[in-house]
Amino acid sequence: MREKTKKRTIKNMNTQNNTMNDDKCPSARRIIDQLKQNQIDEINLYDNHKKTLLSICEYLIDSGINSDLFEQCLTQQVFMESDIPQSLHNKRSLAFVIQFLECVEPPCCEVENLPKVIANVIQIYCSDSNAEILKTVPSLIGIVGMISVFHMFARSQIQPSELNRELNILLPAASEQPYVASSRKYCLAATEALLKAPPKDETTDSFKYLSTIPDVQYILSRYPLDRTIDHIKQLLYQYKESSIQSTLRDVFYGYLDGRVVSKPFSWPTTDFISIKEIQTAMNLDSSTFQSIVLGEDPKVKEFLTQQQPETFETLQNQQLPASTQPLAQQQRQLMQVQPKIKQEKEERNIKKKALNSKSQDATKPKMEDDEHSKLKKKKRRFSEEETQNLIEGVQQFGIGHWKSILNAYKFDGRSCVDLKDKWRNIENSRNRINKQKVQPQVSQPHSNASMLPPFNSDNF
DNA sequence: CTAGGGATATAT
DNA sequence: ATATATCCCTAG
């Protein structure tokens, strides 16, 4: 074992010297080395290491942390295209697009990069049904690009012939993307107008020149550059907000909120019992672990600086033993949960006894002191939080795993049967709402399809 | 433990 | 009064 670790560290140093300047993720790097050198025999472990790497990549991308870890993994063939889930592709594309837009300085952006940017956006919303809001983005970026091209033309930075070429690249005639056709129409008119009235050689003020061309002016008034770019950014961020957060990030945020200790989370294939097990699974020492996963995240950083003395230590204390004895920890966690369960059970037993004695004595008469015999629990409505927890829990564990959900999430004195009943209610109410909405919708398509005129654009 | 039926308090 | 949400009971 020790020999292995020695070898590993030596090789680590080598690779670090080779790849250089990337000490951001030493542990990820170590996993890469292990994978590349086939030091891992078990297939499961091998698989988990890959997935761990993917999760780290996902986390870094989600957190906006610049790191070429993902690219390195690809180029070094640590994982293949087939290992990468579509969602991660999309996150990467999104990060690329956002980064590009953040760097744009109107009026001129790097036009040569725009096709790639546009392609990325199209890829995202074609593969993710939640990305509908991005549908207008390709046409908007195309327009931004064309405005940039106009300026370059005005400054004689590009040849007249390139004007049409850029138009065909940024807003292709054959594009089936929404809004592209109409955007192209405007830009085509503007291009022709520009070619008819080319700038004098000495024109330096592109704004002045462009404002003399009505067709260009129309575009500029309809799509003011700054506001358009802001709008694009806003759409991108909105999508980013709505898209799923990375597994690791979720776990850590939950951990900071103090509810993760017993909350299992769904690793791509394996369930880890707690945050400590992630560390074990990642085979990291706690300081590396923290620097990678805790240190880089703004929320986590803030947390650490605010509460440094206590929590930081407890974090370490909790994490250190993990590598040696995950089982013992699970037991400890269970022990923490146990008292509550015991209490509840005891209460129940008392009730049962009371019930029994009551029914036995019931042959004798008199329900007298029924304050106690009203053993039926007082009705307490599910709080918003409890309901939310239940929904999350079902997402995580699936329907029917009420006990697991009960243990993993915070509920106020509920039993698994309560959760089951609550879920039944939730589903019932969903069905009711659907019935109300769906029925009227069903009848429409048939009649409409046949009744609609084939074209309603005859005015054109 | 979970699923499902049923009773009952509470909301509309 | 009816519908709904919660609680209870029991079988498997």
XYZ file of C-alpha atoms in Angstrom, chain A residues 36-438:
403
model
C -4.889 6.313 -16.475
C -2.489 3.959 -14.837
C -5.143 1.344 -14.306
C -4.281 1.156 -10.665
C -7.847 0.335 -9.905
C -8.851 -3.238 -10.356
C -12.470 -3.341 -9.423
C -14.785 -2.243 -12.146
C -17.211 -0.649 -9.733
C -14.548 1.448 -8.152
C -13.289 2.441 -11.559
C -16.735 3.514 -12.543
C -17.235 5.481 -9.360
C -13.998 7.323 -9.857
C -15.100 8.354 -13.290
C -18.415 9.545 -12.010
C -16.738 11.359 -9.185
C -14.620 13.201 -11.699
C -17.665 14.053 -13.709
C -19.359 15.396 -10.599
C -16.367 17.538 -9.783
C -16.399 18.890 -13.323
C -20.080 19.558 -13.057
C -19.601 21.352 -9.784
C -16.801 23.510 -11.144
C -18.842 24.444 -14.189
C -21.932 25.212 -12.161
C -19.960 27.383 -9.805
C -18.455 29.311 -12.659
C -14.990 28.238 -11.609
C -12.625 28.392 -14.501
C -10.857 25.152 -14.824
C -9.884 23.116 -17.795
C -10.291 19.932 -15.831
C -13.083 18.804 -18.086
C -11.126 19.460 -21.240
C -8.107 17.715 -19.825
C -10.148 14.698 -18.932
C -11.413 14.576 -22.480
C -8.092 15.081 -24.187
C -6.412 12.589 -21.920
C -9.264 10.235 -22.615
C -10.035 9.713 -18.988
C -13.643 9.615 -19.939
C -15.249 9.226 -23.302
C -18.039 11.118 -24.928
C -20.379 8.332 -23.969
C -19.608 8.853 -20.283
C -20.812 12.422 -20.349
C -24.472 13.065 -19.737
C -26.225 15.510 -22.003
C -26.966 17.808 -19.103
C -23.258 18.260 -18.496
C -22.692 19.048 -22.157
C -25.360 21.672 -21.895
C -23.921 23.163 -18.749
C -20.575 23.404 -20.420
C -22.039 25.025 -23.491
C -23.935 27.457 -21.348
C -20.832 28.367 -19.396
C -18.999 28.956 -22.651
C -21.743 31.167 -24.053
C -22.080 33.178 -20.866
C -18.365 33.655 -20.597
C -18.230 34.866 -24.156
C -21.045 37.337 -23.680
C -19.568 38.677 -20.476
C -16.460 39.573 -22.432
C -18.244 41.246 -25.305
C -17.474 44.921 -25.696
C -19.958 46.627 -27.946
C -20.096 47.613 -30.666
C -17.546 45.107 -31.896
C -17.439 41.547 -30.706
C -15.289 38.726 -31.958
C -17.459 37.777 -34.865
C -15.426 34.728 -35.760
C -16.477 33.077 -32.495
C -20.157 33.726 -32.938
C -21.007 30.645 -35.018
C -19.701 28.443 -32.234
C -21.646 30.415 -29.643
C -24.827 30.134 -31.655
C -24.311 26.431 -32.255
C -23.935 25.905 -28.526
C -27.187 27.661 -27.761
C -29.027 25.678 -30.391
C -27.592 22.488 -29.009
C -28.840 23.394 -25.555
C -32.421 24.082 -26.368
C -32.688 21.240 -28.819
C -31.711 18.736 -26.171
C -33.350 20.257 -23.129
C -37.075 20.777 -23.080
C -36.654 23.269 -20.248
C -34.616 25.564 -22.457
C -37.505 27.005 -24.394
C -36.628 30.509 -23.296
C -33.381 30.303 -25.249
C -35.147 29.915 -28.571
C -34.821 33.557 -29.475
C -31.160 33.713 -28.577
C -29.592 32.502 -31.867
C -31.381 35.160 -33.877
C -30.509 37.813 -31.315
C -26.860 36.853 -31.310
C -26.944 36.863 -35.087
C -28.206 40.411 -35.063
C -25.644 41.506 -32.514
C -22.995 39.960 -34.700
C -24.266 41.656 -37.819
C -24.308 45.030 -36.102
C -20.736 44.371 -35.161
C -19.994 43.507 -38.788
C -21.628 46.729 -39.939
C -19.328 48.698 -37.696
C -16.320 46.868 -39.005
C -17.443 47.566 -42.522
C -17.884 51.210 -41.686
C -14.326 51.276 -40.424
C -13.095 49.505 -43.540
C -11.882 46.653 -41.389
C -13.486 44.077 -43.648
C -13.968 43.768 -47.387
C -17.380 44.500 -48.874
C -17.614 40.930 -50.082
C -17.384 39.664 -46.525
C -20.546 41.450 -45.595
C -22.749 38.897 -47.282
C -20.551 36.063 -46.166
C -21.007 36.996 -42.510
C -24.713 37.364 -43.017
C -24.915 33.836 -44.401
C -22.919 32.510 -41.475
C -24.691 34.357 -38.683
C -28.218 34.282 -40.057
C -28.261 31.479 -42.622
C -31.039 31.562 -45.166
C -31.693 27.874 -44.651
C -31.886 28.116 -40.885
C -34.964 26.654 -39.328
C -34.387 28.426 -36.047
C -37.195 30.679 -34.968
C -36.984 34.353 -35.782
C -33.831 33.904 -37.830
C -35.643 34.365 -41.114
C -37.123 37.717 -40.193
C -33.888 38.924 -38.614
C -32.113 37.933 -41.786
C -34.568 39.916 -43.828
C -33.749 43.115 -41.963
C -30.042 42.499 -42.060
C -30.099 41.628 -45.750
C -31.766 44.917 -46.547
C -29.211 46.729 -44.413
C -26.329 44.942 -46.104
C -27.529 45.881 -49.557
C -27.998 49.457 -48.492
C -24.493 49.544 -47.079
C -22.998 48.171 -50.274
C -24.800 50.812 -52.284
C -23.436 53.589 -50.134
C -20.022 52.443 -48.967
C -18.124 54.556 -46.462
C -15.570 57.019 -47.621
C -12.114 55.802 -46.836
C -11.503 58.285 -44.142
C -14.637 57.639 -42.225
C -13.647 56.856 -38.681
C -16.863 57.415 -36.846
C -18.796 54.288 -37.641
C -21.814 55.398 -35.632
C -22.226 58.531 -37.672
C -21.905 56.692 -40.954
C -24.295 53.920 -39.977
C -26.910 56.380 -38.789
C -27.134 57.700 -42.334
C -28.387 54.365 -43.616
C -32.098 54.004 -42.798
C -32.129 50.201 -43.021
C -29.321 49.968 -40.495
C -30.893 52.598 -38.347
C -34.055 50.555 -38.183
C -32.168 47.558 -36.827
C -30.286 49.690 -34.344
C -33.464 51.240 -33.041
C -35.199 47.923 -32.785
C -32.264 46.103 -31.223
C -30.224 48.625 -29.241
C -26.932 46.858 -28.790
C -26.494 47.196 -25.054
C -30.026 46.292 -24.231
C -30.056 43.365 -26.613
C -26.919 41.922 -25.111
C -28.306 42.422 -21.630
C -31.465 40.706 -22.698
C -29.536 37.729 -24.039
C -27.557 37.500 -20.827
C -30.708 37.701 -18.804
C -32.221 34.810 -20.740
C -29.095 32.759 -20.272
C -28.931 33.389 -16.553
C -32.597 32.690 -16.202
C -32.071 29.348 -17.853
C -29.059 28.672 -15.697
C -31.106 29.361 -12.588
C -33.792 26.987 -13.698
C -31.505 24.199 -14.804
C -30.548 21.623 -12.271
C -27.787 22.322 -9.852
C -24.844 20.020 -9.540
C -25.104 17.107 -7.217
C -22.126 18.096 -5.153
C -23.268 21.671 -4.786
C -26.678 20.618 -3.615
C -25.215 18.293 -1.088
C -22.923 20.900 0.347
C -25.538 23.587 0.519
C -27.761 21.158 2.293
C -24.899 20.316 4.543
C -24.383 23.950 5.439
C -28.042 24.231 6.263
C -27.501 21.437 8.695
C -29.838 18.945 7.184
C -27.562 16.682 5.260
C -26.028 14.691 8.006
C -28.481 11.900 7.526
C -29.606 12.856 4.078
C -28.534 10.405 1.464
C -28.206 11.720 -2.014
C -28.242 10.052 -5.304
C -24.839 9.754 -6.865
C -25.076 8.831 -10.473
C -25.198 5.171 -9.658
C -24.402 4.726 -6.025
C -26.076 6.055 -2.956
C -23.818 7.700 -0.476
C -25.001 7.881 3.057
C -23.452 11.171 3.941
C -21.112 13.875 2.919
C -18.295 11.990 4.562
C -18.784 9.122 2.251
C -18.291 11.348 -0.714
C -14.909 12.126 0.627
C -14.205 8.486 1.185
C -15.434 7.643 -2.229
C -13.297 10.348 -3.679
C -10.412 9.039 -1.688
C -9.428 12.487 -0.544
C -7.845 13.871 2.559
C -10.054 16.439 4.180
C -8.025 19.523 3.341
C -7.930 18.728 -0.346
C -11.558 17.863 -0.223
C -12.424 21.183 1.320
C -10.286 23.216 -0.992
C -11.874 21.626 -4.007
C -15.421 21.388 -3.066
C -15.878 23.770 -0.207
C -13.339 26.469 -0.731
C -14.170 27.591 -4.231
C -17.829 28.151 -3.822
C -18.905 31.678 -2.881
C -21.618 30.591 -0.514
C -19.319 28.146 1.168
C -16.516 30.666 1.406
C -18.830 33.117 3.048
C -19.932 30.459 5.448
C -16.388 29.549 6.352
C -15.299 33.110 6.977
C -18.348 33.863 9.069
C -18.199 30.874 11.302
C -14.618 29.956 11.065
C -13.531 28.720 14.462
C -16.173 26.181 15.389
C -17.666 24.792 12.286
C -14.520 24.547 10.339
C -13.052 22.287 12.928
C -16.140 20.218 13.242
C -16.127 19.836 9.514
C -12.662 18.467 9.664
C -13.392 16.312 12.615
C -16.360 14.853 10.929
C -14.563 14.210 7.744
C -11.345 12.753 8.963
C -12.570 9.515 10.441
C -14.712 8.969 7.397
C -11.934 7.479 5.382
C -11.374 4.782 7.932
C -14.763 3.821 9.258
C -17.783 4.844 7.283
C -19.834 2.089 8.848
C -19.264 3.307 12.348
C -20.458 6.691 11.259
C -23.590 5.392 9.754
C -24.304 3.731 13.012
C -23.635 6.923 14.879
C -26.010 8.741 12.628
C -28.600 6.116 13.139
C -28.101 6.467 16.850
C -28.916 10.128 16.570
C -32.105 9.359 14.798
C -33.012 6.538 17.093
C -34.095 8.483 20.183
C -36.816 10.228 18.260
C -38.090 6.988 16.878
C -37.964 5.408 20.298
C -39.915 8.220 21.820
C -42.551 7.996 19.193
C -42.733 4.267 19.526
C -43.125 4.518 23.238
C -45.911 6.997 22.827
C -47.583 4.672 20.426
C -47.218 1.739 22.788
C -48.797 3.663 25.571
C -51.646 4.526 23.304
C -52.026 0.949 22.224
C -52.042 -0.235 25.790
C -54.569 2.360 26.582
C -56.626 1.228 23.667
C -56.370 -2.380 24.651
C -57.226 -1.801 28.237
C -60.024 0.362 27.095
C -61.470 -2.209 24.750
C -61.085 -4.846 27.394
C -62.721 -2.718 29.963
C -65.191 -1.620 27.400
C -67.277 -4.627 28.227
C -67.785 -2.756 31.393
C -69.423 0.528 30.537
C -68.784 4.224 30.625
C -66.454 6.005 28.352
C -65.949 8.410 31.237
C -62.617 10.202 31.130
C -62.536 10.424 27.412
C -60.048 13.251 27.424
C -57.477 10.496 27.392
C -59.387 8.123 25.261
C -59.445 10.695 22.528
C -56.274 9.108 21.388
C -56.890 10.196 17.893
C -54.121 12.604 17.135
C -55.208 16.151 16.736
C -55.294 17.106 13.106
C -52.229 19.051 12.128
C -51.999 20.257 8.578
C -48.823 19.572 6.663
C -46.695 22.676 6.540
C -45.386 24.047 3.291
C -41.934 22.866 4.241
C -43.061 19.367 5.060
C -44.885 19.099 1.768
C -41.846 20.317 -0.092
C -39.657 17.856 1.739
C -41.991 15.054 0.854
C -41.915 15.964 -2.819
C -38.150 16.158 -2.805
C -38.007 12.918 -0.927
C -40.155 11.134 -3.458
C -37.946 12.488 -6.198
C -34.959 11.073 -4.448
C -36.191 7.729 -3.181
C -39.290 7.092 -5.210
C -42.864 6.419 -4.229
C -43.283 3.901 -1.464
C -39.976 4.453 0.297
C -41.649 6.404 3.030
C -39.365 5.316 5.830
C -36.275 6.470 3.983
C -37.876 9.785 3.201
C -38.962 10.188 6.784
C -35.417 9.671 7.988
C -33.765 11.821 5.399
C -35.919 14.913 5.620
C -37.327 17.043 8.357
C -40.877 16.270 9.339
C -42.741 17.343 12.386
C -43.840 14.224 14.160
C -45.085 12.354 11.124
C -45.064 8.653 10.552
C -44.405 6.899 7.289
C -48.077 6.214 6.966
C -48.692 9.916 7.281
C -46.277 10.535 4.429
C -47.990 7.914 2.348
C -51.377 9.465 3.001
C -50.086 12.929 2.280
C -48.672 11.735 -1.001
C -51.998 10.191 -1.860
C -53.549 13.574 -1.258
C -51.008 15.372 -3.350
C -51.604 13.021 -6.238
C -55.349 13.290 -5.841
C -55.267 17.049 -5.932
C -52.967 16.976 -8.963
C -55.406 14.711 -10.762
C -58.269 16.987 -9.911
C -56.464 19.981 -11.315
C -55.528 18.088 -14.449
C -59.052 16.953 -15.017
C -60.223 20.519 -14.798
C -57.653 21.680 -17.281
C -57.270 18.778 -19.663
